[in-house]
Every structure is written in C-alpha cells, then in structure tokens.
Amino acid sequence: MSLKGLDYDSLNENVKKCQYAVRGELYLRASELQKEGKKIIFTNVGNPHALGQKPLTFPRQVIALCQAPFLLDDPNVGLIFPADAIARAKHYLSLTSGGLGAYSDSRGVPGIRKEVAEFIGRRDGYPSDPELIFLTDGASKGVMQILNAMIGGQSDGILVPVPQYPLYSATISLLGGSLVPYYLEESANWGLDINNLRDAIRQASFKGITVRAMVIINPGNPTGQCLSEANLKEIVNFCIQEKLVLMADEVYQQNIYQDERPFISARKALMDMGLPKSKDLQLVSFHTVSKGYWGECGQRGGYFEMTNIPQKTVDEIYKIASIALSPNVPAQIFLGLMVNPPKPGDISYRKFEQESKGILESLRRRARIMTDGFNSCRNVVCNFTEGAMYSFPQICLPPRAIEAAKKANKQPDVFYCLKLLEATGISTVPGSGFGQKEGVFHMRTTILPAEKDMPAIMDSFKKFNDSFMEQYEDHRGYSRM
C-alpha cells in the first residue's frame, strides 16, 4: 500500500531525528502524573510566570491600552491608568499602521527597532543601526532564521557548547546540518578552552565538515556561568582567525547573581578591540523579553542584531523573514518597553524599579539556596549559578544505579530524574538532553520556584537523593568526580 504524505514512514527523516529534551520524556511523564492528581513542580523549563512570578505592572498597563484602544477615549481612563502608561500606549499605537491587529514590516516596527538600537548603544557605548535589527517571535525564531541561512546540508557545521541548550541541537538536526561540540570544563566553572575549539574544528574537517559558525550562550544555559571580558576577546580572535560567524545568545543578560563578572556583550568586546578587528568579525546577537526580570515567555518577543554582515546577506534574510509577513506585534511592543522602560521622574518609575529589583534580588537568593542545597547532598556537586535561571548539578551515580538504568533501558540520568519525579513531583531535565562527557551525569533544574517554597523543595530533593544513594551504593564509599 502506498504511503500518504503525513504517514510516519514518509515523514522527513530530519523531523524524526530531532530531539528536544526540555519537553521530552520527563515532561511527558510529569504531565501524565499531573493529570492523575499528583502535585508537580515544573522546573524543566525557564518559565517564570508559570512558577508564580508576577508580571511587571507598567508594561501590562501599556499593552492593555494598546489592545483596547477605545479605553483611551474613555474620560475616566486617567483614574485607572497612570499618565505615563497612557502616553506610551499612544506612542506605540502611533508607530503602527493600524494598531495591534495589523501586520508590521517583516523586520518589525521601525520605531521599535530604533528603540532597540538606542538601548544597544547605551549598553555598549557604540551606536547601533536599526536597519540591521530584526524583531522576532522570541529569540528562538531568530536563532532558527540565522541557522537556516547558513546550513545547506550535512557538510555545514556549527560549533555549539556542550552542555548546550537543545534549541541548537534540535534546529541543526532539523535543517540537516552537523553539530560540532566543544566541551565546557566543569572543574573550571564551566570555562571555555580555546585549544578545545581548535581540536573540534580539526576533527570536523577530518570528517568533511566545514564549520560555519560558533555559538556562545552568555550567561550559560544550562550551566549558569558568565563569560569574562578576556574570554570574550579570546573567542572574538578565534572566530576572526577561523572565519566563523559568532552567534551570541545573550538572552539572560539581565540575570546576573554575582558582582565579579558583570554581563559584557560580545558586541562590546568586539568594538572595544578597535580597528581592524572590530570590522573583521561577523556577529549576530540575540535577546528576548522571556527572561530577565520580565519573564514574558508567552508573549514571544525577541530580536537579533547583525554586525559586519554583508548587505546582500541582510537582504536575503529579510526576504526569508517576509515569508511569515510579520512578527507578533504585541510582543514587539513588549520589547520596546523592555529596552525603553520607565525613567527616573516618570510616574511609574518607582513601582517599576521596586518590582524589577525585587525579582532579581530574590533570584540571587534562590540561586544560592539551590546551589548550597545541592552541595549538601550525598554524591552531588554543583557549581554556583552565576547567571541565567538554572542549576546543573553533577549526580555521581553508583555503579549499581547505572546497571539498574541499563536493565530499565534508560540513560542513567533519565532513570535518576524519573525516580525523582515519581517520588517528589519535581520535574527536571536529565543532563543527557544537553550533552555531557561520557560517564558523567547531570540534571538541570530552574531556580524559579517561589523563594518561600525553595527550602521545602530542596529538603524534598535531599531526602530523595540520600535514599536513592542508600539504595544503590555498595557502602564501600563513593567519591565525587
């Protein structure tokens, strides 16, 4: 019998090979348990509002007025909404060609792209061109657009950090390209060694793969480290020497939980190096409203900025973006509000500052509670979460646990995470979903559960972990790796 186009056996093989661990086996099992009535704590994905974070007031006020512009004509509007929110809503509506229900330019509303460019200029100290900024439905869509522009087949490789966020492995697989891993060093606080990058390129070349680009995630996901200025400049020099595009995933730039390594953008590091190097690197940088203290994951607002990309290439990317006609217009307004928030002296400034600082200070405390909690557990070791929204502890599994996992036909860390889920309701992601060195096992969890709940969650984890280790250890001792 002949197959129909959407019969499983006739599907694109790249679709069948594509894996996305963040919504994989653990998430599906957690969803089943939730339907059965078990209380589940979903720490598998950085989804702040789903774990109780309250939306910031000012942007929601502006969006409410933009979504319902007839409210602006109500004589009582000033009794409900502050004057600066009313003014900003009118400003954004004036930038559109028909309100939130109309398409925008395929790169996004020009006036909002200008606001993004001004934000980048303030952040880095160098002007940005709004014509080289594309607004997108979340940073993920921007990453997909750029990878799509570079990957033509299996011989096109992308250097990706391991452990890595599976957006990259999934998209590269879907496009039929080759992921070229470079391993971060856990013992050096997930540091990056340039020699490992050179080895990765040599090995790829031996396999007939041409490496086209290098991805950095700063601050790191799932590993939580922040890159130093010196490290960023090393990466810039390496990419110039190897003629690689640098893809800088900087979506967690507001999420910093220590003072030793503040966020520095790849663009600033490049520009600070001066001519001729500042003109030699092709760079694409990504940001979003989903993270930081905004946490607006469901709004799907993001952007990418291109630096030193040829105009003909920009035109081709614009052409492909035009196939989707327009990015989500309400999300573009969220993005404008993120890069141009209330300023000192504005009516809403004090409340906005109080809300945003409260969220970031709580996240800093939660990062410490979670790291210390993991490090108090038997056979668990965890680097401090310097930034982003995750802890990535190493779980030193006893040989008997690894053997039990094999008998259950599971990866050892999947086996551990499933046992944790069943016992506690804590839904995590096994380290194998992000990539890790052979024989080393991890799990990723967000630091996003409510601060008041964090001690109980860590206590629940500790009780499970110590019981698990007691069950599977042979009691002859087991050292950390």
mmCIF file of C-alpha atoms in Angstrom, residues 96-481:
data_model
loop_
_atom_site.group_PDB
_atom_site.id
_atom_site.type_symbol
_atom_site.label_atom_id
_atom_site.label_comp_id
_atom_site.label_asym_id
_atom_site.label_seq_id
_atom_site.Cartn_x
_atom_site.Cartn_y
_atom_site.Cartn_z
ATOM 1 C CA THR A 96 1.768 51.003 13.879
ATOM 2 C CA SER A 97 -0.153 51.130 10.609
ATOM 3 C CA GLY A 98 -3.475 50.073 12.132
ATOM 4 C CA GLY A 99 -2.986 49.044 15.723
ATOM 5 C CA LEU A 100 -2.046 45.620 17.076
ATOM 6 C CA GLY A 101 -4.235 43.807 14.568
ATOM 7 C CA ALA A 102 -2.250 44.967 11.528
ATOM 8 C CA TYR A 103 0.913 43.442 10.052
ATOM 9 C CA SER A 104 4.151 45.306 10.642
ATOM 10 C CA ASP A 105 7.261 45.357 8.484
ATOM 11 C CA SER A 106 8.770 41.852 8.345
ATOM 12 C CA ARG A 107 11.736 43.098 10.382
ATOM 13 C CA GLY A 108 9.410 44.693 12.940
ATOM 14 C CA VAL A 109 8.011 48.163 13.564
ATOM 15 C CA PRO A 110 10.718 50.703 12.530
ATOM 16 C CA GLY A 111 10.141 52.903 15.595
ATOM 17 C CA ILE A 112 10.632 49.943 17.957
ATOM 18 C CA ARG A 113 13.753 48.820 16.090
ATOM 19 C CA LYS A 114 15.048 52.343 16.675
ATOM 20 C CA GLU A 115 14.375 51.944 20.422
ATOM 21 C CA VAL A 116 16.285 48.641 20.412
ATOM 22 C CA ALA A 117 19.213 50.276 18.600
ATOM 23 C CA GLU A 118 19.285 53.085 21.187
ATOM 24 C CA PHE A 119 19.267 50.501 24.006
ATOM 25 C CA ILE A 120 22.224 48.665 22.447
ATOM 26 C CA GLY A 121 24.068 51.961 22.021
ATOM 27 C CA ARG A 122 23.566 52.849 25.701
ATOM 28 C CA ARG A 123 24.559 49.354 26.853
ATOM 29 C CA ASP A 124 27.722 49.027 24.759
ATOM 30 C CA GLY A 125 28.837 52.609 24.212
ATOM 31 C CA TYR A 126 28.752 52.225 20.416
ATOM 32 C CA PRO A 127 25.937 53.211 18.034
ATOM 33 C CA SER A 128 23.692 50.522 16.531
ATOM 34 C CA ASP A 129 21.878 50.606 13.183
ATOM 35 C CA PRO A 130 18.120 49.824 13.405
ATOM 36 C CA GLU A 131 18.241 48.608 9.787
ATOM 37 C CA LEU A 132 20.378 45.698 10.998
ATOM 38 C CA ILE A 133 17.948 44.723 13.773
ATOM 39 C CA PHE A 134 15.181 42.174 13.195
ATOM 40 C CA LEU A 135 12.361 41.754 15.706
ATOM 41 C CA THR A 136 11.291 38.121 16.051
ATOM 42 C CA ASP A 137 8.765 35.844 17.761
ATOM 43 C CA GLY A 138 11.130 35.124 20.641
ATOM 44 C CA ALA A 139 14.902 34.755 20.373
ATOM 45 C CA SER A 140 14.436 31.112 19.279
ATOM 46 C CA LYS A 141 12.881 32.162 15.961
ATOM 47 C CA GLY A 142 15.819 34.457 15.313
ATOM 48 C CA VAL A 143 18.301 31.645 16.019
ATOM 49 C CA MET A 144 16.385 29.409 13.605
ATOM 50 C CA GLN A 145 16.418 32.084 10.887
ATOM 51 C CA ILE A 146 20.186 32.557 11.098
ATOM 52 C CA LEU A 147 20.955 28.820 11.210
ATOM 53 C CA ASN A 148 18.618 28.306 8.258
ATOM 54 C CA ALA A 149 20.590 30.903 6.296
ATOM 55 C CA MET A 150 23.890 29.070 6.911
ATOM 56 C CA ILE A 151 23.062 25.359 6.843
ATOM 57 C CA GLY A 152 22.691 23.789 3.423
ATOM 58 C CA GLY A 153 23.462 20.196 4.330
ATOM 59 C CA GLN A 154 25.426 17.775 6.486
ATOM 60 C CA SER A 155 28.777 19.277 5.477
ATOM 61 C CA ASP A 156 27.860 22.558 7.195
ATOM 62 C CA GLY A 157 28.852 22.515 10.865
ATOM 63 C CA ILE A 158 28.031 24.753 13.818
ATOM 64 C CA LEU A 159 30.275 24.864 16.916
ATOM 65 C CA VAL A 160 27.988 24.541 19.928
ATOM 66 C CA PRO A 161 28.954 24.443 23.633
ATOM 67 C CA VAL A 162 28.306 21.184 25.440
ATOM 68 C CA PRO A 163 26.340 21.148 27.671
ATOM 69 C CA GLN A 164 24.100 23.175 25.338
ATOM 70 C CA TYR A 165 20.538 24.415 25.145
ATOM 71 C CA PRO A 166 18.762 21.863 22.891
ATOM 72 C CA LEU A 167 17.309 24.585 20.642
ATOM 73 C CA TYR A 168 20.656 24.363 18.846
ATOM 74 C CA SER A 169 20.945 20.582 18.522
ATOM 75 C CA ALA A 170 17.271 20.297 17.508
ATOM 76 C CA THR A 171 17.410 23.056 14.885
ATOM 77 C CA ILE A 172 20.723 21.906 13.407
ATOM 78 C CA SER A 173 19.316 18.367 13.163
ATOM 79 C CA LEU A 174 16.069 19.607 11.620
ATOM 80 C CA LEU A 175 17.998 21.558 8.974
ATOM 81 C CA GLY A 176 20.213 18.562 8.170
ATOM 82 C CA GLY A 177 23.452 20.190 9.376
ATOM 83 C CA SER A 178 26.154 18.925 11.730
ATOM 84 C CA LEU A 179 26.560 19.942 15.351
ATOM 85 C CA VAL A 180 30.249 20.253 16.210
ATOM 86 C CA PRO A 181 30.570 20.108 20.025
ATOM 87 C CA TYR A 182 33.104 21.953 22.131
ATOM 88 C CA TYR A 183 33.110 20.812 25.740
ATOM 89 C CA LEU A 184 32.966 23.251 28.651
ATOM 90 C CA GLU A 185 35.145 22.377 31.658
ATOM 91 C CA GLU A 186 33.025 21.752 34.749
ATOM 92 C CA SER A 187 36.044 21.720 37.064
ATOM 93 C CA ALA A 188 36.943 25.225 35.807
ATOM 94 C CA ASN A 189 33.451 26.617 36.493
ATOM 95 C CA TRP A 190 32.261 25.621 33.020
ATOM 96 C CA GLY A 191 35.105 27.550 31.433
ATOM 97 C CA LEU A 192 35.996 27.531 27.748
ATOM 98 C CA ASP A 193 39.417 26.457 26.441
ATOM 99 C CA ILE A 194 40.422 27.808 23.013
ATOM 100 C CA ASN A 195 42.523 24.671 22.420
ATOM 101 C CA ASN A 196 39.329 22.586 22.667
ATOM 102 C CA LEU A 197 37.790 24.776 19.953
ATOM 103 C CA ARG A 198 40.741 24.208 17.635
ATOM 104 C CA ASP A 199 40.564 20.458 18.234
ATOM 105 C CA ALA A 200 36.831 20.480 17.466
ATOM 106 C CA ILE A 201 37.426 22.238 14.134
ATOM 107 C CA ARG A 202 40.225 19.833 13.200
ATOM 108 C CA GLN A 203 38.059 16.806 13.955
ATOM 109 C CA ALA A 204 35.164 18.272 11.975
ATOM 110 C CA SER A 205 37.416 18.999 8.998
ATOM 111 C CA PHE A 206 38.665 15.394 9.082
ATOM 112 C CA LYS A 207 35.004 14.293 8.697
ATOM 113 C CA GLY A 208 34.464 16.611 5.730
ATOM 114 C CA ILE A 209 32.529 19.200 7.746
ATOM 115 C CA THR A 210 33.095 22.918 7.182
ATOM 116 C CA VAL A 211 32.417 24.829 10.387
ATOM 117 C CA ARG A 212 30.419 27.957 9.544
ATOM 118 C CA ALA A 213 29.639 29.487 12.939
ATOM 119 C CA MET A 214 30.251 29.314 16.668
ATOM 120 C CA VAL A 215 27.533 29.620 19.317
ATOM 121 C CA ILE A 216 28.121 31.101 22.760
ATOM 122 C CA ILE A 217 25.425 31.239 25.447
ATOM 123 C CA ASN A 218 26.262 34.006 27.914
ATOM 124 C CA PRO A 219 25.205 33.698 30.711
ATOM 125 C CA GLY A 220 25.212 29.944 30.187
ATOM 126 C CA ASN A 221 22.237 27.640 29.742
ATOM 127 C CA PRO A 222 22.178 25.087 31.371
ATOM 128 C CA THR A 223 25.471 25.795 33.116
ATOM 129 C CA GLY A 224 24.908 29.297 34.546
ATOM 130 C CA GLN A 225 28.430 30.685 34.084
ATOM 131 C CA CYS A 226 29.236 34.258 32.953
ATOM 132 C CA LEU A 227 31.983 34.843 30.402
ATOM 133 C CA SER A 228 34.738 37.270 31.348
ATOM 134 C CA GLU A 229 35.837 40.100 29.072
ATOM 135 C CA ALA A 230 39.167 38.336 28.469
ATOM 136 C CA ASN A 231 37.386 35.122 27.481
ATOM 137 C CA LEU A 232 35.073 37.024 25.101
ATOM 138 C CA LYS A 233 38.054 38.649 23.378
ATOM 139 C CA GLU A 234 39.728 35.240 23.018
ATOM 140 C CA ILE A 235 36.548 33.982 21.338
ATOM 141 C CA VAL A 236 36.422 37.007 19.023
ATOM 142 C CA ASN A 237 40.046 36.457 17.955
ATOM 143 C CA PHE A 238 39.405 32.752 17.393
ATOM 144 C CA CYS A 239 36.338 33.402 15.215
ATOM 145 C CA ILE A 240 38.232 36.008 13.165
ATOM 146 C CA GLN A 241 41.123 33.580 12.611
ATOM 147 C CA GLU A 242 38.786 30.737 11.606
ATOM 148 C CA LYS A 243 36.411 32.999 9.606
ATOM 149 C CA LEU A 244 33.422 31.943 11.703
ATOM 150 C CA VAL A 245 30.171 33.792 12.356
ATOM 151 C CA LEU A 246 29.781 34.314 16.112
ATOM 152 C CA MET A 247 26.216 33.691 17.304
ATOM 153 C CA ALA A 248 25.910 35.340 20.729
ATOM 154 C CA ASP A 249 22.902 34.044 22.665
ATOM 155 C CA GLU A 250 22.604 36.728 25.339
ATOM 156 C CA VAL A 251 19.003 36.249 26.451
ATOM 157 C CA TYR A 252 19.962 36.037 30.162
ATOM 158 C CA GLN A 253 21.973 39.264 30.220
ATOM 159 C CA GLN A 254 19.783 40.728 32.998
ATOM 160 C CA ASN A 255 20.081 37.559 35.124
ATOM 161 C CA ILE A 256 23.378 38.063 36.996
ATOM 162 C CA TYR A 257 23.752 36.809 40.596
ATOM 163 C CA GLN A 258 27.310 37.846 41.499
ATOM 164 C CA ASP A 259 29.410 41.010 41.180
ATOM 165 C CA GLU A 260 32.749 39.610 39.991
ATOM 166 C CA ARG A 261 31.729 39.062 36.343
ATOM 167 C CA PRO A 262 29.075 41.521 35.121
ATOM 168 C CA PHE A 263 27.488 40.859 31.752
ATOM 169 C CA ILE A 264 29.524 42.163 28.799
ATOM 170 C CA SER A 265 28.041 41.732 25.335
ATOM 171 C CA ALA A 266 30.043 40.089 22.568
ATOM 172 C CA ARG A 267 29.434 43.240 20.526
ATOM 173 C CA LYS A 268 31.013 45.484 23.165
ATOM 174 C CA ALA A 269 34.011 43.138 23.495
ATOM 175 C CA LEU A 270 34.438 43.261 19.710
ATOM 176 C CA MET A 271 34.103 47.053 19.431
ATOM 177 C CA ASP A 272 36.479 47.632 22.353
ATOM 178 C CA MET A 273 39.192 45.802 20.369
ATOM 179 C CA GLY A 274 39.183 48.640 17.819
ATOM 180 C CA LEU A 275 40.054 48.609 14.144
ATOM 181 C CA PRO A 276 40.723 46.488 12.164
ATOM 182 C CA LYS A 277 39.339 43.688 14.359
ATOM 183 C CA SER A 278 36.056 45.467 15.075
ATOM 184 C CA LYS A 279 35.276 45.192 11.347
ATOM 185 C CA ASP A 280 36.599 41.635 10.863
ATOM 186 C CA LEU A 281 34.084 39.550 12.831
ATOM 187 C CA GLN A 282 30.627 38.640 11.559
ATOM 188 C CA LEU A 283 28.422 38.698 14.666
ATOM 189 C CA VAL A 284 24.732 38.032 15.305
ATOM 190 C CA SER A 285 23.433 38.798 18.824
ATOM 191 C CA PHE A 286 20.110 37.631 20.339
ATOM 192 C CA HIS A 287 17.917 38.924 23.177
ATOM 193 C CA THR A 288 14.338 38.405 24.415
ATOM 194 C CA VAL A 289 11.571 39.555 26.792
ATOM 195 C CA SER A 290 11.185 35.965 28.043
ATOM 196 C CA LYS A 291 13.981 36.123 30.625
ATOM 197 C CA GLY A 292 15.491 38.745 32.929
ATOM 198 C CA TYR A 293 13.009 40.170 35.429
ATOM 199 C CA TRP A 294 10.334 40.313 32.709
ATOM 200 C CA GLY A 295 9.745 36.576 32.281
ATOM 201 C CA GLU A 296 7.238 37.179 29.463
ATOM 202 C CA CYS A 297 7.772 33.773 27.817
ATOM 203 C CA GLY A 298 4.268 33.522 26.354
ATOM 204 C CA GLN A 299 4.490 36.909 24.654
ATOM 205 C CA ARG A 300 7.255 35.622 22.310
ATOM 206 C CA GLY A 301 9.179 38.851 21.818
ATOM 207 C CA GLY A 302 12.823 38.904 20.745
ATOM 208 C CA TYR A 303 15.364 40.451 18.410
ATOM 209 C CA PHE A 304 18.645 39.803 16.696
ATOM 210 C CA GLU A 305 21.218 42.374 15.661
ATOM 211 C CA MET A 306 23.703 41.805 12.843
ATOM 212 C CA THR A 307 27.218 43.279 12.940
ATOM 213 C CA ASN A 308 29.535 43.265 9.902
ATOM 214 C CA ILE A 309 27.115 41.145 7.845
ATOM 215 C CA PRO A 310 27.172 41.942 4.080
ATOM 216 C CA GLN A 311 24.153 43.908 2.845
ATOM 217 C CA LYS A 312 23.300 41.249 0.249
ATOM 218 C CA THR A 313 23.060 38.683 3.062
ATOM 219 C CA VAL A 314 20.878 41.027 5.135
ATOM 220 C CA ASP A 315 18.574 41.379 2.118
ATOM 221 C CA GLU A 316 18.281 37.593 1.761
ATOM 222 C CA ILE A 317 17.443 37.171 5.454
ATOM 223 C CA TYR A 318 14.829 39.925 5.084
ATOM 224 C CA LYS A 319 13.353 38.047 2.138
ATOM 225 C CA ILE A 320 13.019 34.847 4.173
ATOM 226 C CA ALA A 321 11.559 36.763 7.140
ATOM 227 C CA SER A 322 8.965 38.185 4.754
ATOM 228 C CA ILE A 323 7.524 34.713 4.142
ATOM 229 C CA ALA A 324 5.957 34.956 7.640
ATOM 230 C CA LEU A 325 4.797 38.526 6.801
ATOM 231 C CA SER A 326 5.202 39.983 10.305
ATOM 232 C CA PRO A 327 6.444 39.172 13.787
ATOM 233 C CA ASN A 328 3.883 39.255 16.609
ATOM 234 C CA VAL A 329 3.040 42.979 17.051
ATOM 235 C CA PRO A 330 2.069 42.969 20.783
ATOM 236 C CA ALA A 331 5.390 41.213 21.517
ATOM 237 C CA GLN A 332 7.227 43.943 19.618
ATOM 238 C CA ILE A 333 5.681 46.494 21.983
ATOM 239 C CA PHE A 334 6.798 44.421 24.989
ATOM 240 C CA LEU A 335 10.294 44.508 23.502
ATOM 241 C CA GLY A 336 10.118 48.278 23.093
ATOM 242 C CA LEU A 337 9.087 48.597 26.738
ATOM 243 C CA MET A 338 11.923 46.305 27.858
ATOM 244 C CA VAL A 339 14.601 48.341 26.083
ATOM 245 C CA ASN A 340 12.952 51.669 26.987
ATOM 246 C CA PRO A 341 11.460 51.217 30.489
ATOM 247 C CA PRO A 342 10.205 54.000 32.791
ATOM 248 C CA LYS A 343 12.912 56.537 33.659
ATOM 249 C CA PRO A 344 13.625 58.422 36.899
ATOM 250 C CA GLY A 345 10.992 61.123 37.251
ATOM 251 C CA ASP A 346 8.277 59.140 35.428
ATOM 252 C CA ILE A 347 5.117 58.420 37.432
ATOM 253 C CA SER A 348 5.590 54.655 37.121
ATOM 254 C CA TYR A 349 9.356 54.585 37.685
ATOM 255 C CA ARG A 350 9.387 53.894 41.429
ATOM 256 C CA LYS A 351 6.945 50.996 41.222
ATOM 257 C CA PHE A 352 8.696 49.532 38.155
ATOM 258 C CA GLU A 353 12.089 49.746 39.879
ATOM 259 C CA GLN A 354 10.720 48.199 43.067
ATOM 260 C CA GLU A 355 9.159 45.266 41.175
ATOM 261 C CA SER A 356 12.172 44.562 38.956
ATOM 262 C CA LYS A 357 14.756 44.826 41.747
ATOM 263 C CA GLY A 358 12.614 42.622 43.969
ATOM 264 C CA ILE A 359 12.559 39.867 41.345
ATOM 265 C CA LEU A 360 16.305 39.986 40.648
ATOM 266 C CA GLU A 361 17.276 40.099 44.326
ATOM 267 C CA SER A 362 15.026 37.115 45.032
ATOM 268 C CA LEU A 363 16.560 35.189 42.116
ATOM 269 C CA ARG A 364 20.025 35.878 43.522
ATOM 270 C CA ARG A 365 18.965 34.429 46.888
ATOM 271 C CA ARG A 366 17.299 31.431 45.228
ATOM 272 C CA ALA A 367 20.458 30.715 43.200
ATOM 273 C CA ARG A 368 22.414 30.483 46.478
ATOM 274 C CA ILE A 369 19.762 28.384 48.263
ATOM 275 C CA MET A 370 19.676 25.884 45.404
ATOM 276 C CA THR A 371 23.451 25.637 44.929
ATOM 277 C CA ASP A 372 24.063 25.190 48.657
ATOM 278 C CA GLY A 373 21.206 22.686 48.833
ATOM 279 C CA PHE A 374 22.654 20.509 46.083
ATOM 280 C CA ASN A 375 26.147 20.642 47.552
ATOM 281 C CA SER A 376 24.793 19.408 50.899
ATOM 282 C CA CYS A 377 23.571 16.190 49.253
ATOM 283 C CA ARG A 378 25.306 12.851 49.039
ATOM 284 C CA ASN A 379 27.184 12.321 45.732
ATOM 285 C CA VAL A 380 26.006 15.648 44.289
ATOM 286 C CA VAL A 381 28.257 18.563 43.355
ATOM 287 C CA CYS A 382 27.133 21.851 41.790
ATOM 288 C CA ASN A 383 28.909 24.984 40.560
ATOM 289 C CA PHE A 384 27.327 28.241 41.720
ATOM 290 C CA THR A 385 24.733 29.680 39.336
ATOM 291 C CA GLU A 386 26.452 32.955 38.377
ATOM 292 C CA GLY A 387 23.726 33.907 35.908
ATOM 293 C CA ALA A 388 20.751 32.714 33.826
ATOM 294 C CA MET A 389 17.987 30.687 35.535
ATOM 295 C CA TYR A 390 19.345 27.183 36.111
ATOM 296 C CA SER A 391 21.392 24.885 38.304
ATOM 297 C CA PHE A 392 23.200 21.984 36.624
ATOM 298 C CA PRO A 393 24.396 19.671 39.386
ATOM 299 C CA GLN A 394 26.514 16.625 38.687
ATOM 300 C CA ILE A 395 24.959 13.456 40.097
ATOM 301 C CA CYS A 396 27.649 10.861 40.852
ATOM 302 C CA LEU A 397 25.631 7.698 40.264
ATOM 303 C CA PRO A 398 26.796 4.446 41.870
ATOM 304 C CA PRO A 399 27.566 1.520 39.522
ATOM 305 C CA ARG A 400 24.511 -0.377 40.754
ATOM 306 C CA ALA A 401 22.250 2.534 39.774
ATOM 307 C CA ILE A 402 23.840 2.649 36.311
ATOM 308 C CA GLU A 403 23.248 -1.096 35.975
ATOM 309 C CA ALA A 404 19.609 -0.714 37.075
ATOM 310 C CA ALA A 405 19.152 2.018 34.449
ATOM 311 C CA LYS A 406 20.512 -0.261 31.728
ATOM 312 C CA LYS A 407 18.103 -3.007 32.764
ATOM 313 C CA ALA A 408 15.259 -0.478 32.525
ATOM 314 C CA ASN A 409 16.550 0.552 29.075
ATOM 315 C CA LYS A 410 17.103 4.123 30.277
ATOM 316 C CA GLN A 411 20.017 6.526 30.258
ATOM 317 C CA PRO A 412 21.341 6.618 33.857
ATOM 318 C CA ASP A 413 20.446 10.290 34.401
ATOM 319 C CA VAL A 414 16.993 9.763 32.859
ATOM 320 C CA PHE A 415 16.496 6.862 35.290
ATOM 321 C CA TYR A 416 17.501 9.076 38.227
ATOM 322 C CA CYS A 417 15.299 12.003 37.126
ATOM 323 C CA LEU A 418 12.278 9.726 36.616
ATOM 324 C CA LYS A 419 12.729 8.290 40.117
ATOM 325 C CA LEU A 420 12.977 11.867 41.470
ATOM 326 C CA LEU A 421 9.793 12.858 39.643
ATOM 327 C CA GLU A 422 7.820 9.860 40.902
ATOM 328 C CA ALA A 423 8.973 10.353 44.490
ATOM 329 C CA THR A 424 8.760 14.141 44.841
ATOM 330 C CA GLY A 425 6.851 15.626 41.888
ATOM 331 C CA ILE A 426 9.950 17.670 40.921
ATOM 332 C CA SER A 427 10.178 17.673 37.101
ATOM 333 C CA THR A 428 13.739 18.269 35.858
ATOM 334 C CA VAL A 429 15.687 17.602 32.653
ATOM 335 C CA PRO A 430 18.445 14.936 32.547
ATOM 336 C CA GLY A 431 21.893 16.165 31.581
ATOM 337 C CA SER A 432 21.984 13.816 28.589
ATOM 338 C CA GLY A 433 19.429 16.123 26.954
ATOM 339 C CA PHE A 434 22.045 18.886 26.883
ATOM 340 C CA GLY A 435 25.125 16.772 26.170
ATOM 341 C CA GLN A 436 27.807 15.832 28.693
ATOM 342 C CA LYS A 437 31.082 13.945 28.863
ATOM 343 C CA GLU A 438 30.946 10.157 28.706
ATOM 344 C CA GLY A 439 30.290 8.577 32.099
ATOM 345 C CA VAL A 440 29.345 11.863 33.799
ATOM 346 C CA PHE A 441 25.719 12.575 34.719
ATOM 347 C CA HIS A 442 23.786 15.747 35.484
ATOM 348 C CA MET A 443 20.335 17.199 35.690
ATOM 349 C CA ARG A 444 19.069 20.712 35.008
ATOM 350 C CA THR A 445 16.555 22.500 37.186
ATOM 351 C CA THR A 446 15.408 26.109 37.152
ATOM 352 C CA ILE A 447 15.910 28.366 40.158
ATOM 353 C CA LEU A 448 12.412 29.781 39.554
ATOM 354 C CA PRO A 449 10.164 28.141 42.197
ATOM 355 C CA ALA A 450 8.879 30.715 44.700
ATOM 356 C CA GLU A 451 11.516 31.694 47.255
ATOM 357 C CA LYS A 452 9.256 30.706 50.159
ATOM 358 C CA ASP A 453 8.920 27.190 48.664
ATOM 359 C CA MET A 454 12.614 26.702 47.897
ATOM 360 C CA PRO A 455 13.735 25.304 51.309
ATOM 361 C CA ALA A 456 10.970 22.661 51.235
ATOM 362 C CA ILE A 457 11.803 21.736 47.614
ATOM 363 C CA MET A 458 15.497 21.327 48.419
ATOM 364 C CA ASP A 459 14.647 19.319 51.544
ATOM 365 C CA SER A 460 12.446 17.037 49.442
ATOM 366 C CA PHE A 461 15.255 16.619 46.909
ATOM 367 C CA LYS A 462 17.806 15.838 49.623
ATOM 368 C CA LYS A 463 15.602 13.169 51.201
ATOM 369 C CA PHE A 464 15.017 11.524 47.831
ATOM 370 C CA ASN A 465 18.671 11.701 46.767
ATOM 371 C CA ASP A 466 20.063 10.325 50.008
ATOM 372 C CA SER A 467 17.519 7.491 49.955
ATOM 373 C CA PHE A 468 18.399 6.738 46.305
ATOM 374 C CA MET A 469 22.121 6.637 47.100
ATOM 375 C CA GLU A 470 21.497 4.443 50.146
ATOM 376 C CA GLN A 471 19.577 2.007 47.915
ATOM 377 C CA TYR A 472 22.177 1.753 45.154
ATOM 378 C CA GLU A 473 25.566 2.305 46.818
ATOM 379 C CA ASP A 474 27.605 -0.747 47.796
ATOM 380 C CA HIS A 475 28.708 1.041 51.028
ATOM 381 C CA ARG A 476 32.376 0.796 50.189
ATOM 382 C CA GLY A 477 32.465 4.517 49.629
ATOM 383 C CA TYR A 478 31.979 6.579 46.526
ATOM 384 C CA SER A 479 33.975 9.674 45.660
ATOM 385 C CA ARG A 480 32.872 12.731 43.752
ATOM 386 C CA MET A 481 34.167 13.218 40.253
#
